[in-house]
Amino acid sequence: MAEWVQNLMDSMGYLGILLLMVLENVFPPIPSELIMPSAGFAASRGDLNLVLVILMGTLGSVIGTLPLYYIGRAFGEDRLVAWADKHGKWLTLSGKDIKKADDWFDRHGSKAVLFGRMVPGIRSLLSLPAGMSEMPMPKFLLFSAIGSGLWASLLAGAGFLLGEHYDRVEQYVGPASKIILGVLVVAAVAWFLRRKREQEHAEV
């Protein structure tokens, strides 16, 4: 993976960074914590300009958020509520739960998008609830750009400073993203089990 990323950037330059960051948001197995430090390393060699590396990484990341945003927007809260009321019982999920989640995102969506864009494991997925809650596009793009820009700057800067050891960034950040995903899975299972017990007690 690292060799493929490096070869693409060597052959396509800034356009390669943009393309890779678009793909990273659509296909999370291509990690930004490998792409941007590698680009930062290229900048440290003098092959690329660090500021342009960060700008292209940020632009690619923002563009990459749009497919899931539009999927969420097309699916919409009303359809999801109707689906949950009809089929969500086996997930202990109701339309009321969906509305609560949507209300929460309406109140905290800007912060969720801003800080979530800097959290490995969930940074790409946040586009779905943003679209479902019909978060205004200008606001979504603004907070996505700020969060993505900070993340791209951190990773590219680390790669620039570490030089040929840029791959250490992924070695540290990669396990962190797996831990975050693990915590989210455990939290989802715990919520599911609690809801199931509550429903069983209500039926008795």
C-alpha positions as a Markdown table, in Angstrom:
| # | Residue | x | y | z |
|---|---|---|---|---|
| 1 | Met | 0.0 | 0.0 | 0.0 |
| 2 | Ala | 2.8 | 2.5 | 1.0 |
| 3 | Glu | 4.7 | 1.8 | -2.2 |
| 4 | Trp | 1.5 | 2.3 | -4.3 |
| 5 | Val | 0.7 | 5.6 | -2.6 |
| 6 | Gln | 4.3 | 6.8 | -3.1 |
| 7 | Asn | 4.4 | 5.8 | -6.7 |
| 8 | Leu | 1.1 | 7.5 | -7.4 |
| 9 | Met | 2.3 | 10.8 | -5.9 |
| 10 | Asp | 5.6 | 10.5 | -7.7 |
| 11 | Ser | 3.8 | 10.2 | -11.0 |
| 12 | Met | 0.9 | 12.6 | -10.5 |
| 13 | Gly | 2.2 | 15.0 | -7.9 |
| 14 | Tyr | -0.4 | 17.3 | -6.3 |
| 15 | Leu | -3.2 | 15.7 | -8.3 |
| 16 | Gly | -2.2 | 12.3 | -6.9 |
| 17 | Ile | -2.6 | 13.6 | -3.4 |
| 18 | Leu | -6.0 | 15.1 | -4.2 |
| 19 | Leu | -7.1 | 11.8 | -5.8 |
| 20 | Leu | -5.8 | 9.7 | -2.9 |
| 21 | Met | -7.6 | 11.8 | -0.3 |
| 22 | Val | -10.9 | 11.6 | -2.3 |
| 23 | Leu | -10.5 | 7.8 | -2.4 |
| 24 | Glu | -9.6 | 7.7 | 1.3 |
| 25 | Asn | -13.0 | 9.1 | 2.2 |
| 26 | Val | -14.9 | 6.8 | 0.0 |
| 27 | Phe | -12.7 | 3.7 | 0.7 |
| 28 | Pro | -11.4 | 4.0 | 4.3 |
| 29 | Pro | -8.9 | 1.1 | 3.9 |
| 30 | Ile | -6.7 | 3.7 | 2.1 |
| 31 | Pro | -5.6 | 5.6 | 5.2 |
| 32 | Ser | -4.9 | 9.4 | 5.3 |
| 33 | Glu | -2.4 | 8.6 | 8.0 |
| 34 | Leu | -0.3 | 7.0 | 5.2 |
| 35 | Ile | -1.1 | 9.4 | 2.4 |
| 36 | Met | -0.4 | 12.8 | 4.0 |
| 37 | Pro | 2.8 | 11.9 | 5.9 |
| 38 | Ser | 4.2 | 10.4 | 2.7 |
| 39 | Ala | 3.4 | 13.7 | 0.9 |
| 40 | Gly | 5.0 | 15.6 | 3.8 |
| 41 | Phe | 8.1 | 13.5 | 3.3 |
| 42 | Ala | 8.1 | 14.4 | -0.4 |
| 43 | Ala | 7.9 | 18.0 | 0.6 |
| 44 | Ser | 10.9 | 17.6 | 3.0 |
| 45 | Arg | 12.9 | 16.3 | 0.1 |
| 46 | Gly | 12.0 | 19.4 | -1.9 |
| 47 | Asp | 9.9 | 17.5 | -4.4 |
| 48 | Leu | 6.7 | 19.2 | -3.3 |
| 49 | Asn | 5.6 | 22.4 | -1.5 |
| 50 | Leu | 4.3 | 21.7 | 2.0 |
| 51 | Val | 1.6 | 24.4 | 1.8 |
| 52 | Leu | 0.3 | 23.0 | -1.5 |
| 53 | Val | 0.4 | 19.5 | -0.1 |
| 54 | Ile | -1.8 | 20.5 | 2.8 |
| 55 | Leu | -4.2 | 22.4 | 0.5 |
| 56 | Met | -4.6 | 19.5 | -2.0 |
| 57 | Gly | -5.0 | 17.1 | 0.9 |
| 58 | Thr | -7.7 | 19.2 | 2.4 |
| 59 | Leu | -9.5 | 19.7 | -0.9 |
| 60 | Gly | -9.4 | 16.0 | -1.7 |
| 61 | Ser | -10.7 | 15.2 | 1.7 |
| 62 | Val | -13.6 | 17.7 | 1.4 |
| 63 | Ile | -14.5 | 16.4 | -2.1 |
| 64 | Gly | -14.5 | 12.9 | -0.7 |
| 65 | Thr | -17.1 | 13.7 | 1.9 |
| 66 | Leu | -19.7 | 14.5 | -0.7 |
| 67 | Pro | -20.8 | 11.0 | -1.9 |
| 68 | Leu | -21.8 | 9.8 | 1.6 |
| 69 | Tyr | -23.4 | 13.2 | 2.3 |
| 70 | Tyr | -25.6 | 13.0 | -0.7 |
| 71 | Ile | -26.4 | 9.3 | 0.0 |
| 72 | Gly | -27.6 | 10.3 | 3.5 |
| 73 | Arg | -29.5 | 13.3 | 2.1 |
| 74 | Ala | -31.2 | 11.1 | -0.5 |
| 75 | Phe | -32.2 | 8.5 | 2.1 |
| 76 | Gly | -33.4 | 11.1 | 4.5 |
| 77 | Glu | -34.7 | 11.1 | 8.0 |
| 78 | Asp | -38.3 | 10.4 | 6.9 |
| 79 | Arg | -37.4 | 7.2 | 5.1 |
| 80 | Leu | -35.1 | 6.0 | 7.9 |
| 81 | Val | -37.9 | 6.7 | 10.5 |
| 82 | Ala | -40.4 | 4.7 | 8.4 |
| 83 | Trp | -37.9 | 1.9 | 7.9 |
| 84 | Ala | -37.1 | 1.8 | 11.7 |
| 85 | Asp | -40.8 | 1.7 | 12.6 |
| 86 | Lys | -41.4 | -1.1 | 10.2 |
| 87 | His | -38.2 | -3.2 | 10.4 |
| 88 | Gly | -36.2 | -1.9 | 13.2 |
| 89 | Lys | -37.6 | -4.0 | 16.0 |
| 90 | Trp | -34.9 | -6.7 | 15.6 |
| 91 | Leu | -32.4 | -3.9 | 16.2 |
| 92 | Thr | -34.4 | -2.5 | 19.0 |
| 93 | Leu | -34.5 | 0.7 | 16.9 |
| 94 | Ser | -37.6 | 2.8 | 16.5 |
| 95 | Gly | -38.5 | 5.9 | 14.5 |
| 96 | Lys | -38.4 | 7.8 | 17.8 |
| 97 | Asp | -34.8 | 6.9 | 18.3 |
| 98 | Ile | -33.9 | 8.1 | 14.8 |
| 99 | Lys | -35.6 | 11.4 | 15.5 |
| 100 | Lys | -33.7 | 11.8 | 18.8 |
| 101 | Ala | -30.4 | 11.1 | 17.0 |
| 102 | Asp | -31.4 | 13.6 | 14.3 |
| 103 | Asp | -32.3 | 16.3 | 16.9 |
| 104 | Trp | -28.9 | 15.7 | 18.6 |
| 105 | Phe | -27.1 | 16.2 | 15.2 |
| 106 | Asp | -29.1 | 19.3 | 14.5 |
| 107 | Arg | -27.8 | 20.7 | 17.8 |
| 108 | His | -24.2 | 19.5 | 17.7 |
| 109 | Gly | -23.7 | 18.7 | 14.1 |
| 110 | Ser | -21.2 | 21.5 | 13.4 |
| 111 | Lys | -18.9 | 20.3 | 16.3 |
| 112 | Ala | -19.4 | 16.7 | 15.3 |
| 113 | Val | -18.2 | 17.3 | 11.8 |
| 114 | Leu | -15.4 | 19.7 | 12.8 |
| 115 | Phe | -13.8 | 17.4 | 15.4 |
| 116 | Gly | -15.0 | 14.1 | 13.8 |
| 117 | Arg | -12.9 | 14.9 | 10.7 |
| 118 | Met | -9.8 | 14.5 | 12.9 |
| 119 | Val | -10.8 | 11.2 | 14.4 |
| 120 | Pro | -9.6 | 8.1 | 12.5 |
| 121 | Gly | -12.3 | 5.4 | 12.0 |
| 122 | Ile | -15.3 | 7.8 | 12.0 |
| 123 | Arg | -14.1 | 10.8 | 9.9 |
| 124 | Ser | -15.6 | 9.5 | 6.7 |
| 125 | Leu | -18.8 | 8.1 | 8.2 |
| 126 | Leu | -20.0 | 11.4 | 9.7 |
| 127 | Ser | -21.0 | 12.6 | 6.2 |
| 128 | Leu | -24.0 | 10.2 | 6.4 |
| 129 | Pro | -25.8 | 11.7 | 9.4 |
| 130 | Ala | -24.9 | 15.1 | 8.2 |
| 131 | Gly | -26.7 | 14.4 | 4.9 |
| 132 | Met | -29.6 | 12.6 | 6.7 |
| 133 | Ser | -30.2 | 15.6 | 9.0 |
| 134 | Glu | -30.0 | 17.9 | 6.0 |
| 135 | Met | -27.2 | 19.9 | 7.4 |
| 136 | Pro | -26.9 | 23.0 | 5.1 |
| 137 | Met | -24.2 | 22.4 | 2.5 |
| 138 | Pro | -22.3 | 25.6 | 3.1 |
| 139 | Lys | -22.0 | 24.8 | 6.8 |
| 140 | Phe | -21.1 | 21.2 | 6.1 |
| 141 | Leu | -18.4 | 22.2 | 3.7 |
| 142 | Leu | -17.0 | 24.9 | 6.0 |
| 143 | Phe | -16.6 | 22.6 | 9.1 |
| 144 | Ser | -15.4 | 19.7 | 7.0 |
| 145 | Ala | -12.8 | 22.0 | 5.4 |
| 146 | Ile | -11.6 | 23.3 | 8.8 |
| 147 | Gly | -11.4 | 19.8 | 10.4 |
| 148 | Ser | -9.8 | 18.2 | 7.3 |
| 149 | Gly | -7.3 | 21.1 | 7.0 |
| 150 | Leu | -6.2 | 20.6 | 10.6 |
| 151 | Trp | -5.9 | 16.9 | 10.1 |
| 152 | Ala | -4.0 | 17.2 | 6.8 |
| 153 | Ser | -1.7 | 19.8 | 8.4 |
| 154 | Leu | -0.9 | 17.6 | 11.4 |
| 155 | Leu | -0.2 | 14.5 | 9.2 |
| 156 | Ala | 1.8 | 16.3 | 6.5 |
| 157 | Gly | 3.7 | 18.2 | 9.1 |
| 158 | Ala | 4.6 | 15.0 | 11.0 |
| 159 | Gly | 5.8 | 13.5 | 7.7 |
| 160 | Phe | 7.8 | 16.6 | 6.9 |
| 161 | Leu | 9.6 | 16.4 | 10.3 |
| 162 | Leu | 10.1 | 12.7 | 10.4 |
| 163 | Gly | 11.5 | 12.5 | 6.9 |
| 164 | Glu | 12.2 | 9.0 | 5.8 |
| 165 | His | 10.6 | 7.7 | 9.0 |
| 166 | Tyr | 7.2 | 9.1 | 8.0 |
| 167 | Asp | 5.7 | 5.6 | 8.1 |
| 168 | Arg | 5.9 | 5.8 | 11.9 |
| 169 | Val | 2.8 | 8.1 | 11.8 |
| 170 | Glu | 0.6 | 5.2 | 10.5 |
| 171 | Gln | 2.2 | 2.8 | 13.0 |
| 172 | Tyr | 0.9 | 5.0 | 15.8 |
| 173 | Val | -2.3 | 6.3 | 14.4 |
| 174 | Gly | -3.4 | 3.0 | 12.7 |
| 175 | Pro | -3.9 | 1.1 | 16.0 |
| 176 | Ala | -5.6 | 4.2 | 17.5 |
| 177 | Ser | -8.2 | 4.1 | 14.8 |
| 178 | Lys | -8.8 | 0.4 | 15.5 |
| 179 | Ile | -9.3 | 1.1 | 19.2 |
| 180 | Ile | -11.8 | 3.9 | 18.4 |
| 181 | Leu | -13.8 | 1.6 | 16.1 |
| 182 | Gly | -13.7 | -1.1 | 18.8 |
| 183 | Val | -15.0 | 1.3 | 21.4 |
| 184 | Leu | -17.8 | 2.3 | 19.0 |
| 185 | Val | -18.7 | -1.3 | 18.3 |
| 186 | Val | -18.8 | -2.1 | 22.1 |
| 187 | Ala | -20.9 | 1.0 | 22.8 |
| 188 | Ala | -23.3 | -0.1 | 20.0 |
| 189 | Val | -23.6 | -3.6 | 21.4 |
| 190 | Ala | -24.1 | -2.3 | 24.9 |
| 191 | Trp | -26.9 | 0.0 | 23.7 |
| 192 | Phe | -28.5 | -2.8 | 21.8 |
| 193 | Leu | -28.5 | -5.1 | 24.8 |
| 194 | Arg | -29.8 | -2.4 | 27.2 |
| 195 | Arg | -32.6 | -1.5 | 24.8 |
| 196 | Lys | -33.5 | -5.2 | 24.4 |
| 197 | Arg | -33.7 | -5.6 | 28.2 |
| 198 | Glu | -35.9 | -2.5 | 28.5 |
| 199 | Gln | -38.3 | -3.8 | 25.9 |
| 200 | Glu | -38.5 | -7.2 | 27.6 |
| 201 | His | -39.3 | -5.6 | 31.0 |
| 202 | Ala | -41.9 | -3.4 | 29.3 |
| 203 | Glu | -43.6 | -6.5 | 27.8 |
| 204 | Val | -43.8 | -8.3 | 31.2 |
